[in-house]
Amino acid sequence: MSDLEKYVEVALLLPISQTFIYSVPDHWREIAYPGRRVLVPLGKRSVTGYIIKFPSTLPKEIEIFPLRRVFEDDTAISENLLHFILWTAHYYFQPIGEVIKCALPPGMHPRVKESYCLSTKGREALEDASVPEAEKKILSSLLEKRPGLKVKKSDRKILQKMLAHGWIEKKEPFLEQRVKEKKVAFLRCLAKPENIRLTPRQAEALKFIATAGEVALPDFRAKYPHSSFLIKKFKEHNLIEIYFQETFRQISWGEDLAWPMPTSIRLTSAQEKALAEIWPALASKKFRPFLLHGVTGSGKTEVYLRAIAETIAQGRSALLLVPEISLTSQVMAYFKDRCPYSLAILHSGLTPGERFDEWRRIKRGMAKLVIGARSAIFAPLDNLGLIIVDEEHDSSYKQEEKVLYHARDLALVRGKMENAVVVLGSATPSLESYYNVLQKKFSYLSLPERIDARPLPEIQIVDIRQDKNKEQRKSIISSTLAENLQQTIMRKEQALLFLNRRGFATFALCPDCGYSFKCPNCSVSLIYHLSEKSFRCHYCDYSLVAPSSCPRCSSPRLLLLGTGTQRLEEEIKKEFPSALVGRLDRDTAGRQKSSQIMNQVRRGEINLLVGTQMITKGHDLPKVTLVGVLAADLSLNVPDFRASERTFQLLTQVAGRAGRGDLPGKVIIQTYNPDHYSLAFAQNHDFIGFYKQEISFRKEMGYPPFKRLIHLRWEGNSLEKVQKFAQNLHTLIIAVRKVNPKYAEQIEVLGPAPAPLSYLRGKHRYHILLKGQNWSRLHNFCQEVLEQREKIAIPGVRLIVDVDPINML
Ligand code: ADP
Ligand code: ZN
Ligand code: ZN
């Protein structure tokens, strides 16, 4: 064994980019290898981390401490997954420990608790009258030997003092996990009831246990009321034993996923053609990326299902990513009856206990298919053969908080590492993905028609400026949309109304003095919510009970302008009293509620559904024949180079919800910009046309996929400090750029400037955009800048690095 194997490099589960080297005590040499969880000293504390590798060199003139503990349990990360995590951390400039945390269920994040015990001296102190009460209280609680003494911050000093006195001693710190394994008690018979008198009921209950072999206590309880008496009796006579077994929590869906799913399906020729390409790729067991471009309702899910079945038949596992939690249940329903293999779910809508258990089932190889949202890209699957990203264009694959990464892009990386096939599916592929097809990086699969040759819906664009309703009734619903809604209701069909703004009124204004309600923490208007009669900020959740008069001039006449989903719902209810109206947005949809609301639509308990973004994605609702888009301009007016693309995608997707059953669908788009090309191409279902126009704009402006971007944003409470950091960072960037002539030639630096949302959640925000054509050069450049970030750091200013940014607001 080389000398270096006595040491390991550890990433701590903390938001710091530095890693540390520790020595391995001899008795742990066998088990201390990369991927294992460890407990290490850091200053005076103990913290958890993961071994990431054996170091190639050792730091000089620094004392190296030994590991405190190595864990040999479920918490370990496989070599493959660790490799993927390290790649992710490097590529996105994120701390390794933070990426590891993304890969673990949240309940597994441990807390390190210091523990102490009482010394003989301490026992004496307890008896000593001169010792103050506060000390005694802690000492006596230690006497009870409660592990993990909880010490309030204010008591820390006392603790230090008592340590110094030698009253208490530090013991090994221990880890407390937030979620634990669930154990269930089981009953099993030990002996026949010879010479023991049992009542008929007792005899029957005992026989029940004996016949079953073993019975879970909750089941026994359900069958036999007053079971504790029975059990006591059996135990007394040694007739049964009680033992505990680990069980996995059942995921509760709140309600049944019962809606009819096709049981036997004959593939369409387009589906067959697509699969005919995927199958050999799977057989080759090599990395192959595909773009599956299928119009809405073309049967992409069926292709996924068959490809997954094939993968699992080969003895490998599969991962299916979906953009929206409520879609997991739809996909589950589709798969449930037709998958003979076990599947697991991973997303933030599960309880911590459920996530913990699903994760461990996956890790133990008990689940062959994982369906999940973006963080499932880190699922601990072994032997991965296929990764599918459904609705690959969706921006929810980009995680914007804590650790910034893009799960769609990572799917390709992981697929490559695992020699897996990767299928990106969408009706509206991202420009980047379609560009990759044209560059021959992805193979192209197409489902150009809807199932059963159902027509794509007819799309009508309504110019709101010309609408007579606007003048007469001041309604956001145009007369064209109103007429169509009326007909839909009369025909007993269903409609979706899409408005990408929740709340009631989006703006409150005093007509007398011009006062408007703004969030004190953010540079945005507060939004009026009718149900709570409050003004709320959609960024920081600040809320204010709505005053009845203007805070500035006391005028009682406050105007509520603009419309959100709440007001739309009210309006619809008023105008169409016979309709069953429902609403789906972040205010109405809790964890599982979004799929409940969607189920209500499926069962016909809702026939007019009002909603935000959440209703546009992937849902298969056969009875929806009308879709109304209330304000197409909302997404067009966002100051972002992807605004047109996003609008095209949104309109195509929401339109795609119409006419998926036997009845043809119709779509009405209301707008102030009827001539915008995004709308025109969406109206004609012309993705290629849109692509050609948009890609030329990207080329001209030097945006992705032609140039790559890294977005640096920093924020802080003090504007002065944030501005000072802007200067520092800019100076540093310019200095690094000068060092290398290639940088000076090729890296563009835009900014620093205040971010479009210049004040958010109480923080001032500035940004710089780095642009470059050559990716590795841009990445190296950024790396060199970041390596020197300590030099320019200002306390209270936080820098956020966003590689391949999606949201630059
Ligand atoms: P997409 O995801 O492409 O929008 P879905 O996968 O939701 O479309 O499929 C739309 C509908 O067509 C679903 O109800 C599905 O069960 C059905 N379907 C898919 N393939 C077939 C087929 N080959 N024959 C008949 N129905 C199909
Ligand atoms: Zn006023
Ligand atoms: Zn706010």
CSV table of C-alpha atoms in Angstrom, one decimal, residues 135-333:
chain,number,residue,atom,x,y,z
A,135,GLU,CA,-24.8,24.9,36.1
A,136,LYS,CA,-26.6,22.4,38.3
A,137,LYS,CA,-29.5,22.2,35.9
A,138,ILE,CA,-27.2,21.1,33.1
A,139,LEU,CA,-25.2,18.8,35.4
A,140,SER,CA,-28.3,17.0,36.7
A,141,SER,CA,-29.6,16.5,33.2
A,142,LEU,CA,-26.3,14.8,32.4
A,143,LEU,CA,-26.9,12.6,35.4
A,144,GLU,CA,-29.9,11.2,33.7
A,145,LYS,CA,-27.6,10.2,30.9
A,146,ARG,CA,-29.7,11.7,28.1
A,147,PRO,CA,-27.6,11.5,25.0
A,148,GLY,CA,-27.2,14.5,22.9
A,149,LEU,CA,-27.5,17.1,25.6
A,150,LYS,CA,-29.3,20.1,24.0
A,151,VAL,CA,-27.5,23.2,24.9
A,152,LYS,CA,-29.0,26.6,24.2
A,153,LYS,CA,-26.6,29.1,22.6
A,154,SER,CA,-26.8,31.1,25.8
A,155,ASP,CA,-25.6,28.1,27.8
A,156,ARG,CA,-22.5,27.5,25.6
A,157,LYS,CA,-20.3,29.6,27.9
A,158,ILE,CA,-21.4,27.7,30.9
A,159,LEU,CA,-20.5,24.5,29.2
A,160,GLN,CA,-17.0,25.7,28.3
A,161,LYS,CA,-16.6,26.7,31.9
A,162,MET,CA,-17.7,23.4,33.2
A,163,LEU,CA,-15.3,21.6,30.8
A,164,ALA,CA,-12.5,23.8,32.2
A,165,HIS,CA,-13.5,22.8,35.7
A,166,GLY,CA,-13.4,19.2,34.7
A,167,TRP,CA,-17.0,18.7,35.8
A,168,ILE,CA,-18.0,17.3,32.4
A,169,GLU,CA,-16.1,15.4,29.7
A,170,LYS,CA,-16.6,15.4,26.0
A,171,LYS,CA,-17.7,12.1,24.5
A,172,GLU,CA,-17.8,10.9,20.9
A,173,PRO,CA,-20.2,13.1,19.0
A,174,PHE,CA,-23.0,11.3,17.4
A,175,LEU,CA,-25.1,11.8,14.3
A,176,GLU,CA,-28.8,12.3,14.4
A,177,GLN,CA,-30.6,11.7,11.2
A,178,ARG,CA,-33.9,13.5,10.7
A,179,VAL,CA,-35.7,10.5,9.2
A,180,LYS,CA,-35.3,7.0,10.4
A,181,GLU,CA,-36.1,3.6,9.1
A,182,LYS,CA,-39.6,2.6,9.8
A,183,LYS,CA,-40.0,-0.6,11.8
A,184,VAL,CA,-43.2,-2.6,12.1
A,185,ALA,CA,-44.0,-5.2,14.8
A,186,PHE,CA,-44.8,-8.7,13.6
A,187,LEU,CA,-46.4,-11.6,15.4
A,188,ARG,CA,-45.4,-15.2,14.9
A,189,CYS,CA,-46.6,-18.4,16.7
A,190,LEU,CA,-44.1,-20.2,18.8
A,191,ALA,CA,-46.0,-23.1,20.2
A,192,LYS,CA,-49.3,-24.9,20.1
A,193,PRO,CA,-51.7,-24.1,23.0
A,194,GLU,CA,-51.4,-27.3,24.8
A,195,ASN,CA,-52.8,-27.4,28.4
A,196,ILE,CA,-53.8,-23.8,28.0
A,197,ARG,CA,-57.4,-22.8,28.2
A,198,LEU,CA,-58.3,-20.4,25.5
A,199,THR,CA,-61.7,-18.8,24.8
A,200,PRO,CA,-63.1,-19.4,21.3
A,201,ARG,CA,-62.1,-15.9,20.3
A,202,GLN,CA,-58.6,-16.3,21.6
A,203,ALA,CA,-58.3,-19.7,19.8
A,204,GLU,CA,-59.4,-18.2,16.6
A,205,ALA,CA,-57.0,-15.3,16.8
A,206,LEU,CA,-54.1,-17.6,17.5
A,207,LYS,CA,-55.1,-19.8,14.6
A,208,PHE,CA,-55.2,-16.7,12.4
A,209,ILE,CA,-51.6,-15.9,13.3
A,210,ALA,CA,-50.5,-19.6,12.9
A,211,THR,CA,-52.1,-19.9,9.4
A,212,ALA,CA,-50.6,-16.6,8.2
A,213,GLY,CA,-47.1,-17.5,9.4
A,214,GLU,CA,-46.5,-14.0,10.4
A,215,VAL,CA,-48.9,-11.0,10.9
A,216,ALA,CA,-48.1,-7.3,11.0
A,217,LEU,CA,-49.3,-5.9,14.3
A,218,PRO,CA,-51.4,-3.1,12.6
A,219,ASP,CA,-53.2,-5.8,10.5
A,220,PHE,CA,-53.8,-7.8,13.6
A,221,ARG,CA,-55.2,-4.8,15.4
A,222,ALA,CA,-57.5,-4.0,12.6
A,223,LYS,CA,-59.0,-7.5,12.6
A,224,TYR,CA,-59.2,-8.0,16.4
A,225,PRO,CA,-60.5,-5.2,18.5
A,226,HIS,CA,-59.0,-5.2,22.0
A,227,SER,CA,-56.0,-7.0,20.6
A,228,SER,CA,-53.6,-5.9,23.3
A,229,PHE,CA,-55.4,-8.2,25.7
A,230,LEU,CA,-55.1,-11.1,23.3
A,231,ILE,CA,-51.4,-10.4,22.7
A,232,LYS,CA,-50.8,-10.1,26.4
A,233,LYS,CA,-52.4,-13.5,27.0
A,234,PHE,CA,-50.4,-15.2,24.2
A,235,LYS,CA,-47.2,-13.7,25.4
A,236,GLU,CA,-47.7,-14.8,28.9
A,237,HIS,CA,-48.0,-18.4,27.8
A,238,ASN,CA,-45.1,-18.0,25.3
A,239,LEU,CA,-47.4,-18.8,22.5
A,240,ILE,CA,-46.2,-16.0,20.2
A,241,GLU,CA,-43.2,-13.8,19.7
A,242,ILE,CA,-43.1,-10.2,18.7
A,243,TYR,CA,-40.3,-9.0,16.6
A,244,PHE,CA,-39.6,-5.9,14.5
A,245,GLN,CA,-39.0,-5.7,10.8
A,246,GLU,CA,-37.9,-2.8,8.7
A,247,THR,CA,-40.6,-1.8,6.2
A,248,PHE,CA,-40.7,0.8,3.5
A,249,ARG,CA,-43.3,3.5,3.7
A,250,GLN,CA,-46.1,3.3,1.2
A,251,ILE,CA,-46.4,6.3,-0.9
A,252,SER,CA,-49.9,7.7,-0.4
A,253,TRP,CA,-51.4,9.4,-3.3
A,254,GLY,CA,-54.4,10.8,-1.4
A,255,GLU,CA,-56.7,9.2,-3.9
A,256,ASP,CA,-56.8,6.5,-6.5
A,257,LEU,CA,-55.2,6.9,-9.7
A,258,ALA,CA,-58.1,5.3,-11.4
A,259,TRP,CA,-58.8,6.5,-14.8
A,260,PRO,CA,-58.9,4.3,-17.8
A,261,MET,CA,-55.6,3.6,-19.4
A,262,PRO,CA,-55.2,1.6,-22.6
A,263,THR,CA,-54.4,-2.0,-21.8
A,264,SER,CA,-53.3,-3.2,-25.2
A,265,ILE,CA,-52.0,-0.9,-27.7
A,266,ARG,CA,-51.0,-1.4,-31.3
A,267,LEU,CA,-48.1,0.9,-32.0
A,268,THR,CA,-48.6,3.4,-34.8
A,269,SER,CA,-46.1,3.2,-37.6
A,270,ALA,CA,-44.3,6.4,-36.4
A,271,GLN,CA,-44.0,4.9,-32.9
A,272,GLU,CA,-42.7,1.7,-34.4
A,273,LYS,CA,-40.2,3.5,-36.4
A,274,ALA,CA,-38.9,5.4,-33.4
A,275,LEU,CA,-38.6,2.3,-31.4
A,276,ALA,CA,-36.8,0.5,-34.2
A,277,GLU,CA,-34.0,3.0,-33.7
A,278,ILE,CA,-34.0,3.0,-30.0
A,279,TRP,CA,-33.9,-0.8,-29.6
A,280,PRO,CA,-30.5,-1.4,-31.4
A,281,ALA,CA,-29.1,1.5,-29.5
A,282,LEU,CA,-30.1,-0.2,-26.2
A,283,ALA,CA,-28.7,-3.5,-27.4
A,284,SER,CA,-25.4,-1.9,-28.2
A,285,LYS,CA,-25.0,-0.8,-24.6
A,286,LYS,CA,-23.4,2.4,-25.7
A,287,PHE,CA,-24.2,6.0,-25.1
A,288,ARG,CA,-26.6,7.3,-27.8
A,289,PRO,CA,-28.6,10.5,-27.4
A,290,PHE,CA,-32.0,10.9,-29.2
A,291,LEU,CA,-34.4,13.7,-29.6
A,292,LEU,CA,-37.9,12.4,-29.8
A,293,HIS,CA,-39.9,15.2,-31.4
A,294,GLY,CA,-43.6,14.3,-31.2
A,295,VAL,CA,-46.4,16.7,-31.6
A,296,THR,CA,-48.8,17.0,-28.6
A,297,GLY,CA,-50.9,13.8,-28.3
A,298,SER,CA,-48.7,11.8,-30.6
A,299,GLY,CA,-48.1,9.0,-28.0
A,300,LYS,CA,-44.6,9.7,-26.7
A,301,THR,CA,-45.4,8.0,-23.4
A,302,GLU,CA,-46.0,4.7,-25.1
A,303,VAL,CA,-42.6,5.0,-26.7
A,304,TYR,CA,-41.0,5.6,-23.3
A,305,LEU,CA,-42.8,2.7,-21.8
A,306,ARG,CA,-41.7,0.2,-24.5
A,307,ALA,CA,-38.1,1.5,-24.4
A,308,ILE,CA,-38.1,1.1,-20.6
A,309,ALA,CA,-39.5,-2.4,-20.8
A,310,GLU,CA,-36.7,-3.4,-23.2
A,311,THR,CA,-34.1,-1.9,-20.9
A,312,ILE,CA,-35.3,-3.7,-17.9
A,313,ALA,CA,-35.6,-6.9,-19.9
A,314,GLN,CA,-31.9,-6.5,-20.5
A,315,GLY,CA,-31.4,-6.5,-16.8
A,316,ARG,CA,-30.6,-2.8,-16.6
A,317,SER,CA,-32.4,0.0,-14.9
A,318,ALA,CA,-34.1,3.1,-16.3
A,319,LEU,CA,-34.8,6.7,-15.2
A,320,LEU,CA,-37.7,8.8,-16.4
A,321,LEU,CA,-37.6,12.6,-15.6
A,322,VAL,CA,-40.8,14.6,-15.8
A,323,PRO,CA,-41.0,18.4,-15.3
A,324,GLU,CA,-43.9,18.6,-13.0
A,325,ILE,CA,-44.8,16.7,-9.8
A,326,SER,CA,-48.4,16.3,-10.9
A,327,LEU,CA,-47.2,14.6,-14.0
A,328,THR,CA,-45.6,11.8,-12.1
A,329,SER,CA,-48.9,10.5,-11.1
A,330,GLN,CA,-50.2,10.6,-14.6
A,331,VAL,CA,-47.2,8.7,-15.9
A,332,MET,CA,-47.4,6.3,-12.9
A,333,ALA,CA,-51.0,5.5,-13.9
